[in-house]
């Protein structure tokens, strides 16, 4: 139910804070100019921003061409905490691209994938922080503080230790033709 409510906010151009398999994130609908503007205002930068995909298939549809290296890296690391940067088709806002490349991850967190699926396959996402500041926790005081930016906070409520989100960033690989360069 919470995922559907969050998806509704995203489809209406709102921002949500959510858990991922890496760090807490802030997400927007990549097909909404209003949402992208809101994300840029919150993050205090224009992009590029990460795309979280609901599946490997959706992620690979963003590629200008699918090399054997890209296919291998996707199969090996997705779903997971690995972001791949590769040449992309220009289908979305310029906030998604840098020099014709796009950053995509099929997150290990099933709720992130489900949320992306419900809004059309992709979430525009970034770490839940302002420029140059540490990543914020997903708490009610933080939601209150940023209520003018956030429609909702989507978090797991089971209280099990296995639901705790590790606060470490994803590995990032840049793929150009058949070369792989680890950026982080």
Short mmCIF file of N, CA and C in Angstrom, two decimals:
data_model
loop_
_atom_site.label_atom_id
_atom_site.label_comp_id
_atom_site.label_asym_id
_atom_site.label_seq_id
_atom_site.Cartn_x
_atom_site.Cartn_y
_atom_site.Cartn_z
N UNK A 1 0.81 -1.20 0.00
CA UNK A 1 0.00 0.00 0.00
C UNK A 1 0.86 1.27 0.00
N UNK A 2 1.91 1.28 0.83
CA UNK A 2 2.79 2.45 0.89
C UNK A 2 3.48 2.69 -0.44
N UNK A 3 3.87 1.61 -1.12
CA UNK A 3 4.52 1.75 -2.42
C UNK A 3 3.58 2.38 -3.44
N UNK A 4 2.32 1.96 -3.43
CA UNK A 4 1.35 2.53 -4.37
C UNK A 4 1.09 4.00 -4.07
N UNK A 5 1.04 4.37 -2.79
CA UNK A 5 0.85 5.77 -2.41
C UNK A 5 2.07 6.59 -2.86
N UNK A 6 3.27 6.05 -2.66
CA UNK A 6 4.49 6.74 -3.10
C UNK A 6 4.49 6.89 -4.62
N UNK A 7 4.08 5.84 -5.33
CA UNK A 7 4.02 5.91 -6.80
C UNK A 7 3.06 6.99 -7.26
N UNK A 8 1.95 7.12 -6.57
CA UNK A 8 0.97 8.16 -6.92
C UNK A 8 1.61 9.54 -6.78
N UNK A 9 2.35 9.77 -5.70
CA UNK A 9 3.04 11.05 -5.52
C UNK A 9 4.05 11.29 -6.64
N UNK A 10 4.79 10.24 -7.01
CA UNK A 10 5.77 10.37 -8.09
C UNK A 10 5.10 10.71 -9.41
N UNK A 11 4.00 10.04 -9.71
CA UNK A 11 3.30 10.29 -10.96
C UNK A 11 2.69 11.69 -11.01
N UNK A 12 2.48 12.30 -9.84
CA UNK A 12 1.95 13.66 -9.77
C UNK A 12 3.06 14.71 -9.73
N UNK A 13 4.32 14.27 -9.88
CA UNK A 13 5.44 15.20 -9.92
C UNK A 13 6.10 15.45 -8.58
N UNK A 14 5.72 14.70 -7.55
CA UNK A 14 6.32 14.87 -6.23
C UNK A 14 7.61 14.09 -6.07
N UNK A 15 8.33 14.39 -5.02
CA UNK A 15 9.55 13.68 -4.64
C UNK A 15 9.26 12.79 -3.45
N UNK A 16 9.95 11.67 -3.39
CA UNK A 16 9.85 10.81 -2.22
C UNK A 16 11.26 10.46 -1.73
N UNK A 17 11.37 10.24 -0.44
CA UNK A 17 12.60 9.70 0.13
C UNK A 17 12.35 8.21 0.29
N UNK A 18 13.38 7.39 0.03
CA UNK A 18 13.17 5.95 0.08
C UNK A 18 14.47 5.22 0.39
N UNK A 19 14.32 3.97 0.76
CA UNK A 19 15.48 3.11 1.00
C UNK A 19 15.90 2.46 -0.31
N UNK A 20 17.20 2.24 -0.43
CA UNK A 20 17.73 1.44 -1.52
C UNK A 20 18.65 0.41 -0.88
N UNK A 21 19.29 -0.40 -1.68
CA UNK A 21 20.23 -1.38 -1.12
C UNK A 21 21.54 -0.73 -0.71
N UNK A 22 21.72 0.54 -1.07
CA UNK A 22 22.95 1.23 -0.70
C UNK A 22 22.62 2.32 0.32
N UNK A 23 22.45 3.55 -0.12
CA UNK A 23 22.17 4.66 0.79
C UNK A 23 20.71 5.10 0.63
N UNK A 24 20.23 5.88 1.59
CA UNK A 24 18.89 6.44 1.46
C UNK A 24 18.86 7.32 0.23
N UNK A 25 17.74 7.30 -0.48
CA UNK A 25 17.65 8.04 -1.72
C UNK A 25 16.48 8.99 -1.77
N UNK A 26 16.53 9.88 -2.73
CA UNK A 26 15.40 10.74 -3.06
C UNK A 26 15.08 10.45 -4.52
N UNK A 27 13.80 10.28 -4.81
CA UNK A 27 13.42 9.84 -6.16
C UNK A 27 12.36 10.74 -6.76
N UNK A 28 12.38 10.77 -8.09
CA UNK A 28 11.42 11.53 -8.89
C UNK A 28 11.05 10.71 -10.11
N UNK A 29 9.99 11.12 -10.77
CA UNK A 29 9.56 10.50 -12.02
C UNK A 29 10.40 11.11 -13.15
N UNK A 30 11.20 10.30 -13.85
CA UNK A 30 12.07 10.85 -14.89
C UNK A 30 11.33 11.38 -16.11
N UNK A 31 10.02 11.17 -16.18
CA UNK A 31 9.24 11.65 -17.33
C UNK A 31 8.46 12.92 -17.00
N UNK A 32 8.65 13.47 -15.80
CA UNK A 32 7.94 14.67 -15.37
C UNK A 32 8.90 15.83 -15.23
N UNK A 33 8.72 16.87 -16.05
CA UNK A 33 9.58 18.05 -15.96
C UNK A 33 9.48 18.70 -14.58
N UNK A 34 8.27 18.74 -14.05
CA UNK A 34 8.05 19.33 -12.73
C UNK A 34 8.83 18.55 -11.67
N UNK A 35 8.78 17.23 -11.72
CA UNK A 35 9.49 16.40 -10.75
C UNK A 35 11.01 16.59 -10.87
N UNK A 36 11.50 16.66 -12.10
CA UNK A 36 12.93 16.86 -12.32
C UNK A 36 13.37 18.20 -11.76
N UNK A 37 12.57 19.23 -12.01
CA UNK A 37 12.86 20.55 -11.45
C UNK A 37 12.90 20.50 -9.92
N UNK A 38 11.93 19.80 -9.32
CA UNK A 38 11.90 19.65 -7.86
C UNK A 38 13.15 18.94 -7.34
N UNK A 39 13.58 17.88 -8.04
CA UNK A 39 14.77 17.15 -7.63
C UNK A 39 16.01 18.04 -7.76
N UNK A 40 16.12 18.78 -8.84
CA UNK A 40 17.25 19.67 -9.03
C UNK A 40 17.29 20.74 -7.94
N UNK A 41 16.13 21.26 -7.59
CA UNK A 41 16.05 22.28 -6.53
C UNK A 41 16.47 21.68 -5.19
N UNK A 42 15.96 20.49 -4.88
CA UNK A 42 16.32 19.85 -3.61
C UNK A 42 17.82 19.55 -3.56
N UNK A 43 18.36 18.96 -4.62
CA UNK A 43 19.77 18.56 -4.64
C UNK A 43 20.71 19.75 -4.85
N UNK A 44 20.19 20.88 -5.28
CA UNK A 44 20.98 22.09 -5.53
C UNK A 44 22.02 21.85 -6.63
N UNK A 45 21.61 21.07 -7.62
CA UNK A 45 22.44 20.84 -8.81
C UNK A 45 21.53 20.37 -9.95
N UNK A 46 22.04 20.43 -11.17
CA UNK A 46 21.22 20.09 -12.34
C UNK A 46 21.30 18.64 -12.76
N UNK A 47 22.23 17.88 -12.23
CA UNK A 47 22.38 16.48 -12.62
C UNK A 47 23.81 16.24 -13.03
N UNK A 48 24.09 15.13 -13.61
CA UNK A 48 23.18 14.04 -13.95
C UNK A 48 22.78 13.24 -12.72
N UNK A 49 21.63 12.61 -12.82
CA UNK A 49 21.11 11.78 -11.75
C UNK A 49 21.04 10.33 -12.21
N UNK A 50 21.04 9.45 -11.25
CA UNK A 50 20.96 8.01 -11.47
C UNK A 50 19.55 7.60 -11.87
N UNK A 51 19.47 6.58 -12.68
CA UNK A 51 18.18 5.94 -12.94
C UNK A 51 18.17 4.58 -12.26
N UNK A 52 17.15 4.32 -11.46
CA UNK A 52 16.95 2.99 -10.89
C UNK A 52 15.92 2.31 -11.78
N UNK A 53 16.26 1.14 -12.29
CA UNK A 53 15.39 0.40 -13.20
C UNK A 53 14.71 -0.75 -12.47
N UNK A 54 13.54 -1.12 -12.96
CA UNK A 54 12.80 -2.22 -12.35
C UNK A 54 13.33 -3.59 -12.76
N UNK A 55 14.11 -3.64 -13.85
CA UNK A 55 14.62 -4.93 -14.34
C UNK A 55 15.85 -4.70 -15.21
N UNK A 56 16.58 -5.76 -15.44
CA UNK A 56 17.73 -5.69 -16.34
C UNK A 56 17.27 -5.31 -17.74
N UNK A 57 16.16 -5.86 -18.17
CA UNK A 57 15.62 -5.55 -19.49
C UNK A 57 15.34 -4.06 -19.65
N UNK A 58 14.68 -3.46 -18.68
CA UNK A 58 14.39 -2.02 -18.73
C UNK A 58 15.68 -1.23 -18.75
N UNK A 59 16.64 -1.61 -17.91
CA UNK A 59 17.92 -0.90 -17.85
C UNK A 59 18.64 -0.95 -19.20
N UNK A 60 18.70 -2.12 -19.80
CA UNK A 60 19.42 -2.26 -21.06
C UNK A 60 18.73 -1.54 -22.22
N UNK A 61 17.43 -1.30 -22.11
CA UNK A 61 16.71 -0.54 -23.15
C UNK A 61 17.19 0.91 -23.22
N UNK A 62 17.88 1.37 -22.19
CA UNK A 62 18.40 2.74 -22.19
C UNK A 62 19.69 2.86 -23.00
N UNK A 63 20.34 1.75 -23.29
CA UNK A 63 21.63 1.76 -23.97
C UNK A 63 21.50 2.11 -25.44
N UNK A 64 22.46 2.87 -25.93
CA UNK A 64 22.52 3.17 -27.36
C UNK A 64 22.82 1.88 -28.12
N UNK A 65 23.71 1.08 -27.56
CA UNK A 65 24.03 -0.24 -28.11
C UNK A 65 24.43 -1.13 -26.94
N UNK A 66 24.12 -2.40 -27.05
CA UNK A 66 24.43 -3.34 -25.97
C UNK A 66 25.64 -4.16 -26.39
N UNK A 67 26.76 -3.84 -25.79
CA UNK A 67 28.00 -4.58 -26.08
C UNK A 67 28.02 -5.86 -25.25
N UNK A 68 28.85 -6.81 -25.64
CA UNK A 68 29.02 -8.01 -24.80
C UNK A 68 29.47 -7.65 -23.38
N UNK A 69 30.30 -6.61 -23.26
CA UNK A 69 30.77 -6.19 -21.94
C UNK A 69 29.61 -5.67 -21.09
N UNK A 70 28.76 -4.84 -21.67
CA UNK A 70 27.60 -4.33 -20.94
C UNK A 70 26.68 -5.48 -20.53
N UNK A 71 26.40 -6.39 -21.45
CA UNK A 71 25.54 -7.54 -21.13
C UNK A 71 26.14 -8.38 -20.00
N UNK A 72 27.44 -8.62 -20.05
CA UNK A 72 28.12 -9.41 -19.02
C UNK A 72 28.05 -8.71 -17.65
N UNK A 73 28.36 -7.41 -17.62
CA UNK A 73 28.34 -6.66 -16.36
C UNK A 73 26.92 -6.62 -15.77
N UNK A 74 25.93 -6.43 -16.61
CA UNK A 74 24.55 -6.41 -16.13
C UNK A 74 24.16 -7.76 -15.55
N UNK A 75 24.50 -8.82 -16.25
CA UNK A 75 24.16 -10.18 -15.78
C UNK A 75 24.89 -10.49 -14.47
N UNK A 76 26.13 -10.05 -14.36
CA UNK A 76 26.95 -10.35 -13.18
C UNK A 76 26.53 -9.53 -11.95
N UNK A 77 26.11 -8.28 -12.13
CA UNK A 77 25.94 -7.37 -10.99
C UNK A 77 24.51 -6.95 -10.67
N UNK A 78 23.55 -7.23 -11.53
CA UNK A 78 22.17 -6.78 -11.29
C UNK A 78 21.24 -7.94 -11.04
N UNK A 79 20.27 -7.80 -10.16
CA UNK A 79 20.13 -6.69 -9.24
C UNK A 79 21.26 -6.68 -8.22
N UNK A 80 21.64 -5.47 -7.83
CA UNK A 80 22.72 -5.33 -6.87
C UNK A 80 23.09 -3.88 -6.63
N UNK A 81 24.18 -3.69 -5.94
CA UNK A 81 24.63 -2.35 -5.54
C UNK A 81 25.70 -1.84 -6.50
N UNK A 82 25.50 -2.06 -7.78
CA UNK A 82 26.45 -1.64 -8.80
C UNK A 82 25.74 -0.75 -9.82
N UNK A 83 26.32 0.43 -10.05
CA UNK A 83 25.81 1.37 -11.04
C UNK A 83 26.70 1.27 -12.27
N UNK A 84 26.06 1.15 -13.43
CA UNK A 84 26.80 1.10 -14.69
C UNK A 84 26.53 2.38 -15.47
N UNK A 85 27.58 2.97 -16.01
CA UNK A 85 27.47 4.15 -16.85
C UNK A 85 27.83 3.73 -18.26
N UNK A 86 26.94 4.04 -19.22
CA UNK A 86 27.17 3.61 -20.59
C UNK A 86 26.50 4.58 -21.57
N UNK A 87 26.92 4.56 -22.85
CA UNK A 87 26.28 5.41 -23.85
C UNK A 87 24.79 5.07 -23.96
N UNK A 88 23.98 6.12 -24.02
CA UNK A 88 22.53 5.92 -23.93
C UNK A 88 21.78 6.56 -25.07
N UNK A 89 20.58 6.04 -25.27
CA UNK A 89 19.62 6.68 -26.18
C UNK A 89 19.07 7.90 -25.47
N UNK A 90 18.87 8.97 -26.20
CA UNK A 90 18.34 10.19 -25.60
C UNK A 90 16.80 10.13 -25.64
N UNK A 91 16.23 9.61 -24.56
CA UNK A 91 14.77 9.48 -24.46
C UNK A 91 14.19 10.29 -23.32
N UNK A 92 15.06 10.69 -22.39
CA UNK A 92 14.59 11.33 -21.16
C UNK A 92 15.18 12.74 -21.05
N UNK A 93 14.94 13.37 -19.93
CA UNK A 93 15.45 14.71 -19.65
C UNK A 93 16.98 14.74 -19.69
N UNK A 94 17.51 15.90 -20.01
CA UNK A 94 18.97 16.07 -20.00
C UNK A 94 19.55 15.86 -18.60
N UNK A 95 18.73 15.91 -17.55
CA UNK A 95 19.19 15.66 -16.17
C UNK A 95 19.63 14.21 -15.97
N UNK A 96 19.34 13.36 -16.95
CA UNK A 96 19.71 11.94 -16.86
C UNK A 96 21.05 11.65 -17.53
N UNK A 97 21.57 12.59 -18.31
CA UNK A 97 22.73 12.30 -19.16
C UNK A 97 23.91 13.22 -18.85
N UNK A 98 25.09 12.68 -19.10
CA UNK A 98 26.30 13.48 -19.10
C UNK A 98 27.16 13.01 -20.26
N UNK A 99 27.39 13.89 -21.21
CA UNK A 99 28.18 13.57 -22.40
C UNK A 99 27.64 12.34 -23.12
N UNK A 100 26.31 12.21 -23.20
CA UNK A 100 25.69 11.10 -23.90
C UNK A 100 25.65 9.79 -23.13
N UNK A 101 26.11 9.81 -21.90
CA UNK A 101 26.11 8.60 -21.06
C UNK A 101 25.03 8.71 -19.98
N UNK A 102 24.62 7.56 -19.50
CA UNK A 102 23.60 7.48 -18.47
C UNK A 102 24.08 6.54 -17.36
N UNK A 103 23.69 6.81 -16.14
CA UNK A 103 24.04 5.96 -14.99
C UNK A 103 22.78 5.20 -14.58
N UNK A 104 22.87 3.87 -14.57
CA UNK A 104 21.70 3.03 -14.29
C UNK A 104 22.08 1.95 -13.28
N UNK A 105 21.12 1.62 -12.42
CA UNK A 105 21.28 0.50 -11.50
C UNK A 105 19.96 -0.23 -11.38
N UNK A 106 20.02 -1.55 -11.36
CA UNK A 106 18.89 -2.38 -10.99
C UNK A 106 19.16 -2.74 -9.54
N UNK A 107 18.49 -2.04 -8.65
CA UNK A 107 18.80 -2.12 -7.23
C UNK A 107 18.45 -3.48 -6.66
N UNK A 108 19.21 -3.90 -5.65
CA UNK A 108 18.95 -5.17 -4.97
C UNK A 108 17.69 -5.08 -4.10
N UNK A 109 17.29 -3.86 -3.72
CA UNK A 109 16.11 -3.70 -2.88
C UNK A 109 14.84 -3.93 -3.71
N UNK A 110 14.03 -4.94 -3.35
CA UNK A 110 12.84 -5.23 -4.15
C UNK A 110 11.81 -4.10 -4.14
N UNK A 111 11.73 -3.32 -3.07
CA UNK A 111 10.78 -2.19 -3.04
C UNK A 111 11.18 -1.11 -4.04
N UNK A 112 12.47 -0.86 -4.19
CA UNK A 112 12.92 0.12 -5.18
C UNK A 112 12.55 -0.34 -6.58
N UNK A 113 12.75 -1.62 -6.85
CA UNK A 113 12.38 -2.16 -8.17
C UNK A 113 10.87 -2.12 -8.38
N UNK A 114 10.12 -2.44 -7.35
CA UNK A 114 8.65 -2.42 -7.46
C UNK A 114 8.16 -1.00 -7.72
N UNK A 115 8.70 -0.04 -6.99
CA UNK A 115 8.31 1.36 -7.18
C UNK A 115 8.63 1.81 -8.60
N UNK A 116 9.82 1.48 -9.10
CA UNK A 116 10.17 1.82 -10.48
C UNK A 116 9.18 1.18 -11.45
N UNK A 117 8.83 -0.08 -11.21
CA UNK A 117 7.89 -0.79 -12.09
C UNK A 117 6.53 -0.09 -12.12
N UNK A 118 6.04 0.29 -10.96
CA UNK A 118 4.69 0.88 -10.86
C UNK A 118 4.62 2.21 -11.61
N UNK A 119 5.73 2.97 -11.66
CA UNK A 119 5.65 4.26 -12.36
C UNK A 119 6.14 4.20 -13.80
N UNK A 120 6.41 3.02 -14.31
CA UNK A 120 6.77 2.90 -15.72
C UNK A 120 8.13 2.30 -15.99
N UNK A 121 8.83 1.82 -14.98
CA UNK A 121 10.08 1.11 -15.19
C UNK A 121 11.33 1.81 -14.68
N UNK A 122 11.28 3.15 -14.53
CA UNK A 122 12.48 3.89 -14.12
C UNK A 122 12.15 4.91 -13.04
N UNK A 123 13.09 5.07 -12.11
CA UNK A 123 13.04 6.14 -11.10
C UNK A 123 14.26 7.01 -11.29
N UNK A 124 14.09 8.31 -11.28
CA UNK A 124 15.22 9.22 -11.25
C UNK A 124 15.60 9.34 -9.79
N UNK A 125 16.84 9.06 -9.45
CA UNK A 125 17.20 8.94 -8.05
C UNK A 125 18.56 9.54 -7.76
N UNK A 126 18.75 9.89 -6.50
CA UNK A 126 20.03 10.40 -6.02
C UNK A 126 20.09 10.12 -4.53
N UNK A 127 21.27 10.25 -3.96
CA UNK A 127 21.39 10.06 -2.51
C UNK A 127 20.60 11.15 -1.79
N UNK A 128 20.10 10.82 -0.62
CA UNK A 128 19.23 11.73 0.14
C UNK A 128 20.09 12.70 0.95
N UNK A 129 20.62 13.69 0.23
CA UNK A 129 21.41 14.74 0.85
C UNK A 129 21.36 15.97 -0.05
N UNK A 130 21.77 17.08 0.52
CA UNK A 130 21.92 18.31 -0.25
C UNK A 130 23.38 18.39 -0.69
N UNK A 131 23.68 19.21 -1.65
CA UNK A 131 25.04 19.30 -2.19
C UNK A 131 26.06 19.55 -1.08
N UNK A 132 27.06 18.66 -1.01
CA UNK A 132 28.14 18.80 -0.07
C UNK A 132 27.82 18.39 1.36
N UNK A 133 26.63 17.90 1.61
CA UNK A 133 26.21 17.53 2.97
C UNK A 133 26.15 16.01 3.09
N UNK A 134 26.18 15.49 4.34
CA UNK A 134 26.07 14.03 4.52
C UNK A 134 24.66 13.53 4.19
N UNK A 135 24.58 12.25 3.91
CA UNK A 135 23.28 11.63 3.61
C UNK A 135 22.44 11.64 4.88
N UNK A 136 21.18 12.03 4.74
CA UNK A 136 20.28 12.17 5.88
C UNK A 136 19.55 10.86 6.16
N UNK A 137 19.19 10.64 7.42
CA UNK A 137 18.40 9.45 7.77
C UNK A 137 16.93 9.67 7.36
N UNK A 138 16.22 8.58 7.18
CA UNK A 138 14.80 8.67 6.85
C UNK A 138 14.00 8.71 8.15
N UNK A 139 13.88 9.89 8.73
CA UNK A 139 13.17 10.05 9.98
C UNK A 139 12.04 11.06 9.82
N UNK A 140 11.10 11.03 10.73
CA UNK A 140 9.99 12.00 10.69
C UNK A 140 10.49 13.44 10.84
N UNK A 141 11.47 13.73 11.75
CA UNK A 141 11.96 15.11 11.81
C UNK A 141 12.57 15.60 10.48
N UNK A 142 13.26 14.70 9.80
CA UNK A 142 13.82 15.07 8.50
C UNK A 142 12.69 15.32 7.50
N UNK A 143 11.67 14.46 7.52
CA UNK A 143 10.53 14.65 6.63
C UNK A 143 9.87 16.00 6.92
N UNK A 144 9.70 16.32 8.18
CA UNK A 144 9.08 17.59 8.54
C UNK A 144 9.93 18.76 8.05
N UNK A 145 11.24 18.65 8.26
CA UNK A 145 12.16 19.72 7.85
C UNK A 145 12.11 19.97 6.35
N UNK A 146 11.96 18.90 5.57
CA UNK A 146 11.95 19.03 4.11
C UNK A 146 10.56 18.78 3.51
N UNK A 147 9.52 19.03 4.30
CA UNK A 147 8.16 18.72 3.85
C UNK A 147 7.76 19.50 2.59
N UNK A 148 8.34 20.67 2.38
CA UNK A 148 8.00 21.41 1.15
C UNK A 148 8.56 20.74 -0.08
N UNK A 149 9.54 19.84 0.08
CA UNK A 149 10.14 19.12 -1.04
C UNK A 149 9.58 17.71 -1.18
N UNK A 150 9.29 17.04 -0.06
CA UNK A 150 8.96 15.62 -0.07
C UNK A 150 7.46 15.37 0.03
N UNK A 151 6.97 14.51 -0.84
CA UNK A 151 5.58 14.08 -0.74
C UNK A 151 5.44 13.00 0.34
N UNK A 152 6.44 12.13 0.44
CA UNK A 152 6.38 11.06 1.43
C UNK A 152 7.76 10.44 1.64
N UNK A 153 7.86 9.69 2.70
CA UNK A 153 9.04 8.86 2.96
C UNK A 153 8.57 7.41 2.88
N UNK A 154 9.18 6.64 2.03
CA UNK A 154 8.85 5.23 1.88
C UNK A 154 9.91 4.43 2.61
N UNK A 155 9.50 3.80 3.70
CA UNK A 155 10.44 3.01 4.48
C UNK A 155 9.80 1.72 4.93
N UNK A 156 10.64 0.74 5.17
CA UNK A 156 10.16 -0.55 5.65
C UNK A 156 9.79 -0.42 7.12
N UNK A 157 8.74 -1.09 7.53
CA UNK A 157 8.24 -0.95 8.89
C UNK A 157 8.34 -2.22 9.72
N UNK A 158 9.01 -3.25 9.24
CA UNK A 158 8.98 -4.53 9.95
C UNK A 158 9.87 -4.54 11.17
N UNK A 159 10.90 -3.71 11.19
CA UNK A 159 11.78 -3.66 12.35
C UNK A 159 12.81 -4.79 12.40
N UNK A 160 12.82 -5.66 11.40
CA UNK A 160 13.82 -6.74 11.39
C UNK A 160 15.18 -6.17 11.02
N UNK A 161 16.24 -6.72 11.63
CA UNK A 161 17.59 -6.25 11.32
C UNK A 161 17.91 -6.41 9.84
N UNK A 162 17.37 -7.44 9.21
CA UNK A 162 17.68 -7.67 7.80
C UNK A 162 17.12 -6.56 6.91
N UNK A 163 16.20 -5.75 7.45
CA UNK A 163 15.63 -4.66 6.67
C UNK A 163 16.45 -3.37 6.77
N UNK A 164 17.49 -3.37 7.61
CA UNK A 164 18.31 -2.17 7.76
C UNK A 164 19.07 -1.91 6.46
N UNK A 165 19.02 -0.68 6.00
CA UNK A 165 19.72 -0.31 4.79
C UNK A 165 21.17 0.01 5.10
N UNK A 166 22.10 -0.69 4.50
CA UNK A 166 23.50 -0.34 4.71
C UNK A 166 23.76 1.05 4.14
N UNK A 167 24.53 1.83 4.81
CA UNK A 167 24.80 3.19 4.35
C UNK A 167 26.15 3.27 3.67
N UNK A 168 26.28 2.53 2.58
CA UNK A 168 27.48 2.66 1.77
C UNK A 168 27.06 2.82 0.32
N UNK A 169 27.85 3.58 -0.40
CA UNK A 169 27.51 3.91 -1.77
C UNK A 169 27.74 2.72 -2.69
N UNK A 170 27.13 2.80 -3.85
CA UNK A 170 27.28 1.71 -4.82
C UNK A 170 28.65 1.78 -5.49
N UNK A 171 29.05 0.66 -6.05
CA UNK A 171 30.23 0.65 -6.92
C UNK A 171 29.76 1.23 -8.25
N UNK A 172 30.64 1.96 -8.91
CA UNK A 172 30.29 2.56 -10.20
C UNK A 172 31.33 2.16 -11.23
N UNK A 173 30.84 1.66 -12.37
CA UNK A 173 31.71 1.29 -13.49
C UNK A 173 31.26 2.06 -14.73
N UNK A 174 32.22 2.60 -15.44
CA UNK A 174 31.96 3.25 -16.71
C UNK A 174 32.34 2.27 -17.82
N UNK A 175 31.40 2.07 -18.74
CA UNK A 175 31.62 1.13 -19.85
C UNK A 175 31.60 1.91 -21.16
N UNK A 176 32.70 1.88 -21.87
CA UNK A 176 32.80 2.52 -23.17
C UNK A 176 33.30 1.47 -24.16
N UNK A 177 32.48 1.15 -25.13
CA UNK A 177 32.77 0.06 -26.07
C UNK A 177 33.03 -1.22 -25.26
N UNK A 178 34.26 -1.73 -25.30
CA UNK A 178 34.55 -2.96 -24.55
C UNK A 178 35.49 -2.73 -23.37
N UNK A 179 35.64 -1.47 -22.94
CA UNK A 179 36.50 -1.19 -21.79
C UNK A 179 35.65 -0.94 -20.55
N UNK A 180 36.20 -1.30 -19.41
CA UNK A 180 35.54 -1.11 -18.11
C UNK A 180 36.47 -0.29 -17.25
N UNK A 181 35.95 0.79 -16.67
CA UNK A 181 36.73 1.62 -15.77
C UNK A 181 35.95 1.77 -14.48
N UNK A 182 36.55 1.37 -13.36
CA UNK A 182 35.88 1.52 -12.07
C UNK A 182 36.09 2.96 -11.59
N UNK A 183 34.98 3.65 -11.32
CA UNK A 183 35.03 5.03 -10.86
C UNK A 183 34.94 5.14 -9.35
N UNK A 184 34.24 4.15 -8.72
CA UNK A 184 34.12 4.14 -7.26
C UNK A 184 33.88 2.73 -6.81
#
